[in-house]
Amino acid sequence: MNLSIPGFDHRRIAVDEQVSLHTAVGGEGPPVVLLHGFPQTHLMWRHVAADLAADHTVIVPDLRGYGASDKPAEAGPDTYSKRTMANDIVTLAERLGHRRFALAGHDRGALVAVRAGLDHPEAVSHLAILDVLPTLDMWEVLRGADAKVAFHLYLMAQPPGLPERMIAASADEFFGFFLDAWTKAPEAIPGPVREAYLRASREAVPSIVADYRASAGIDVEHDRADRERGAQLRMPVAVLQQDWGAALGYDAAAVWRAWAPDLDHRLTGAGHFMAEEDPSLVVKVLRDLLAR
């Protein structure tokens, strides 16, 4: 299997003095940036990106700390804050010639995308979110025994040392658990792609943990400050997610509407890896959003 997006060029683009992002770029037209989730790389967008490239410039990076992008050591809470990672993406787009662009993110990439929309509304024209809640709301809905579904969030929130050692000791089993448990269509992640995700993840344990650790600390602080000042996502927003609200007892559309008044909220029967499990649906949601 060709483990790249057909017709896309691959580049390394510096976004600050210490970090360059491995980035696939293809197509021509209005720019769209696609951000991957955990435990994946830019490759998760291979089907969606190829479709959108028919009439868009599609930019698909590996996030800082993931895949073939640079993985700076965690020097403090800012290293992997979503604010820092969002700055990476805005800088990346600018260096490719785009000061304004549509942005879609899945899972961890969706949290980066939300932060980019809040911090850089002049840059983000449209925002699509796949299968997450904003960081602050995520922690607020996780409670009691139901929170066991997100055990990894609590593990990786711990101080540096123990979580990194525990995960590195059984990296393929740890990351493979999520690839298996979170999909309803295992064939959507064929063997070579699965192995690419496992290899990339086992080579990035410290930076992946640092990303999650930031989401239990500085990212919550940033979200809380925005909530207190009434900040909202003013661009058109589309959210596609599983029915976690029914499972965990909250109104997902209401949670999102508090942040995004111009909201298209949809539920899907696909699993978490919906860009691979049901790429035609994801493309439709994105194209509907881009037409708004």
Short mmCIF file of N, CA, C and O in Angstrom, two decimals, residues 3-13 21-27 32-36 41-46 49-50 53 56-63 68-69 92 96 98:
data_model
loop_
_atom_site.label_atom_id
_atom_site.label_comp_id
_atom_site.label_asym_id
_atom_site.label_seq_id
_atom_site.Cartn_x
_atom_site.Cartn_y
_atom_site.Cartn_z
N LEU A 3 1.72 4.53 1.27
CA LEU A 3 1.35 5.24 2.50
C LEU A 3 1.58 6.73 2.33
O LEU A 3 2.38 7.36 3.03
N SER A 4 0.89 7.30 1.38
CA SER A 4 0.89 8.74 1.17
C SER A 4 -0.43 9.10 0.51
O SER A 4 -1.18 8.22 0.07
N ILE A 5 -0.71 10.39 0.46
CA ILE A 5 -1.93 10.84 -0.17
C ILE A 5 -1.66 11.01 -1.66
O ILE A 5 -0.77 11.77 -2.04
N PRO A 6 -2.36 10.30 -2.53
CA PRO A 6 -2.06 10.35 -3.96
C PRO A 6 -2.07 11.77 -4.51
O PRO A 6 -2.99 12.56 -4.23
N GLY A 7 -1.02 12.11 -5.26
CA GLY A 7 -0.94 13.41 -5.90
C GLY A 7 -0.46 14.54 -5.02
O GLY A 7 -0.37 15.68 -5.48
N PHE A 8 -0.14 14.26 -3.76
CA PHE A 8 0.30 15.30 -2.83
C PHE A 8 1.82 15.34 -2.74
O PHE A 8 2.49 14.30 -2.81
N ASP A 9 2.36 16.55 -2.60
CA ASP A 9 3.78 16.74 -2.32
C ASP A 9 4.00 16.77 -0.82
O ASP A 9 3.14 17.22 -0.06
N HIS A 10 5.17 16.34 -0.40
CA HIS A 10 5.51 16.33 1.02
C HIS A 10 6.66 17.30 1.27
O HIS A 10 7.66 17.27 0.56
N ARG A 11 6.48 18.14 2.28
CA ARG A 11 7.48 19.18 2.57
C ARG A 11 7.69 19.26 4.08
O ARG A 11 6.84 18.84 4.86
N ARG A 12 8.81 19.84 4.47
CA ARG A 12 9.04 20.22 5.86
C ARG A 12 9.05 21.74 5.92
O ARG A 12 9.81 22.39 5.21
N ILE A 13 8.20 22.29 6.78
CA ILE A 13 8.03 23.74 6.83
C ILE A 13 8.27 24.21 8.26
O ILE A 13 7.62 23.73 9.20
N LEU A 21 7.20 21.28 10.58
CA LEU A 21 6.10 20.33 10.45
C LEU A 21 6.18 19.61 9.11
O LEU A 21 6.31 20.25 8.06
N HIS A 22 6.12 18.30 9.16
CA HIS A 22 5.99 17.52 7.94
C HIS A 22 4.58 17.74 7.40
O HIS A 22 3.59 17.57 8.12
N THR A 23 4.49 18.13 6.12
CA THR A 23 3.21 18.59 5.57
C THR A 23 3.01 18.04 4.17
O THR A 23 3.90 18.11 3.32
N ALA A 24 1.82 17.49 3.92
CA ALA A 24 1.41 17.08 2.58
C ALA A 24 0.54 18.19 1.99
O ALA A 24 -0.36 18.70 2.67
N VAL A 25 0.83 18.56 0.74
CA VAL A 25 0.10 19.64 0.09
C VAL A 25 -0.32 19.18 -1.30
O VAL A 25 0.49 18.63 -2.05
N GLY A 26 -1.60 19.39 -1.63
CA GLY A 26 -2.07 19.01 -2.94
C GLY A 26 -3.26 19.84 -3.38
O GLY A 26 -3.91 20.51 -2.58
N GLY A 27 -3.54 19.82 -4.68
CA GLY A 27 -4.70 20.51 -5.23
C GLY A 27 -4.47 21.98 -5.46
O GLY A 27 -3.40 22.53 -5.17
N VAL A 32 -7.66 24.72 2.46
CA VAL A 32 -8.26 23.97 3.57
C VAL A 32 -7.12 23.25 4.29
O VAL A 32 -6.33 22.54 3.65
N VAL A 33 -7.06 23.41 5.60
CA VAL A 33 -6.06 22.73 6.42
C VAL A 33 -6.76 21.64 7.22
O VAL A 33 -7.80 21.88 7.85
N LEU A 34 -6.18 20.42 7.22
CA LEU A 34 -6.76 19.27 7.90
C LEU A 34 -5.79 18.79 8.98
O LEU A 34 -4.62 18.51 8.69
N LEU A 35 -6.27 18.68 10.22
CA LEU A 35 -5.43 18.30 11.36
C LEU A 35 -5.87 16.94 11.91
O LEU A 35 -7.04 16.73 12.21
N HIS A 36 -4.92 16.06 12.07
CA HIS A 36 -5.19 14.68 12.48
C HIS A 36 -5.39 14.54 13.99
O HIS A 36 -5.13 15.46 14.77
N THR A 41 -1.60 10.04 12.25
CA THR A 41 -0.79 11.06 11.57
C THR A 41 -1.65 11.69 10.49
O THR A 41 -2.85 11.37 10.36
N HIS A 42 -1.04 12.55 9.68
CA HIS A 42 -1.77 13.18 8.57
C HIS A 42 -2.41 12.15 7.65
O HIS A 42 -3.37 12.45 6.93
N LEU A 43 -1.91 10.91 7.67
CA LEU A 43 -2.39 9.88 6.76
C LEU A 43 -3.88 9.57 6.97
O LEU A 43 -4.55 9.07 6.05
N MET A 44 -4.42 9.88 8.14
CA MET A 44 -5.84 9.60 8.39
C MET A 44 -6.76 10.35 7.43
O MET A 44 -7.91 9.95 7.22
N TRP A 45 -6.25 11.44 6.83
CA TRP A 45 -7.06 12.26 5.93
C TRP A 45 -6.93 11.82 4.46
O TRP A 45 -7.41 12.53 3.57
N ARG A 46 -6.29 10.68 4.20
CA ARG A 46 -5.93 10.34 2.82
C ARG A 46 -7.12 10.33 1.87
O ARG A 46 -7.00 10.80 0.72
N ALA A 49 -8.78 14.16 1.86
CA ALA A 49 -7.89 15.13 1.22
C ALA A 49 -7.88 14.95 -0.29
O ALA A 49 -7.88 15.94 -1.04
N ALA A 50 -7.84 13.71 -0.74
CA ALA A 50 -7.81 13.46 -2.19
C ALA A 50 -9.06 13.99 -2.85
O ALA A 50 -9.01 14.52 -3.97
N ALA A 53 -9.06 17.92 -2.86
CA ALA A 53 -8.03 18.50 -3.72
C ALA A 53 -8.51 18.73 -5.14
O ALA A 53 -7.84 19.41 -5.93
N HIS A 56 -9.68 22.45 -4.16
CA HIS A 56 -9.10 23.21 -3.06
C HIS A 56 -7.60 22.93 -2.97
O HIS A 56 -7.13 21.86 -3.39
N THR A 57 -6.87 23.89 -2.42
CA THR A 57 -5.52 23.62 -1.97
C THR A 57 -5.64 22.99 -0.59
O THR A 57 -6.17 23.62 0.34
N VAL A 58 -5.20 21.75 -0.45
CA VAL A 58 -5.39 21.00 0.79
C VAL A 58 -4.04 20.83 1.47
O VAL A 58 -3.08 20.34 0.87
N ILE A 59 -3.96 21.24 2.72
CA ILE A 59 -2.72 21.26 3.50
C ILE A 59 -2.92 20.33 4.68
O ILE A 59 -3.82 20.53 5.50
N VAL A 60 -2.07 19.30 4.77
CA VAL A 60 -2.29 18.24 5.76
C VAL A 60 -0.99 17.99 6.53
O VAL A 60 -0.15 17.19 6.11
N PRO A 61 -0.79 18.65 7.66
CA PRO A 61 0.44 18.47 8.42
C PRO A 61 0.34 17.35 9.46
O PRO A 61 -0.76 16.97 9.88
N ASP A 62 1.49 16.85 9.87
CA ASP A 62 1.59 16.16 11.15
C ASP A 62 1.74 17.24 12.22
O ASP A 62 2.57 18.15 12.09
N LEU A 63 0.94 17.15 13.27
CA LEU A 63 1.05 18.11 14.36
C LEU A 63 2.43 18.06 15.01
O LEU A 63 3.12 17.03 14.94
N ALA A 68 6.01 12.63 11.44
CA ALA A 68 7.35 13.01 11.00
C ALA A 68 7.67 14.47 11.31
O ALA A 68 8.70 14.98 10.87
N SER A 69 6.80 15.14 12.06
CA SER A 69 7.10 16.51 12.48
C SER A 69 8.05 16.50 13.67
O SER A 69 8.26 15.46 14.33
N LEU A 92 2.21 27.98 9.57
CA LEU A 92 2.35 27.05 8.44
C LEU A 92 1.57 27.56 7.23
O LEU A 92 2.09 27.61 6.11
N LEU A 96 2.89 29.07 3.47
CA LEU A 96 2.44 28.51 2.19
C LEU A 96 1.64 29.54 1.38
O LEU A 96 1.10 29.20 0.33
N HIS A 98 -1.00 31.56 2.60
CA HIS A 98 -2.43 31.68 2.91
C HIS A 98 -2.62 32.35 4.27
O HIS A 98 -2.35 31.75 5.31
#
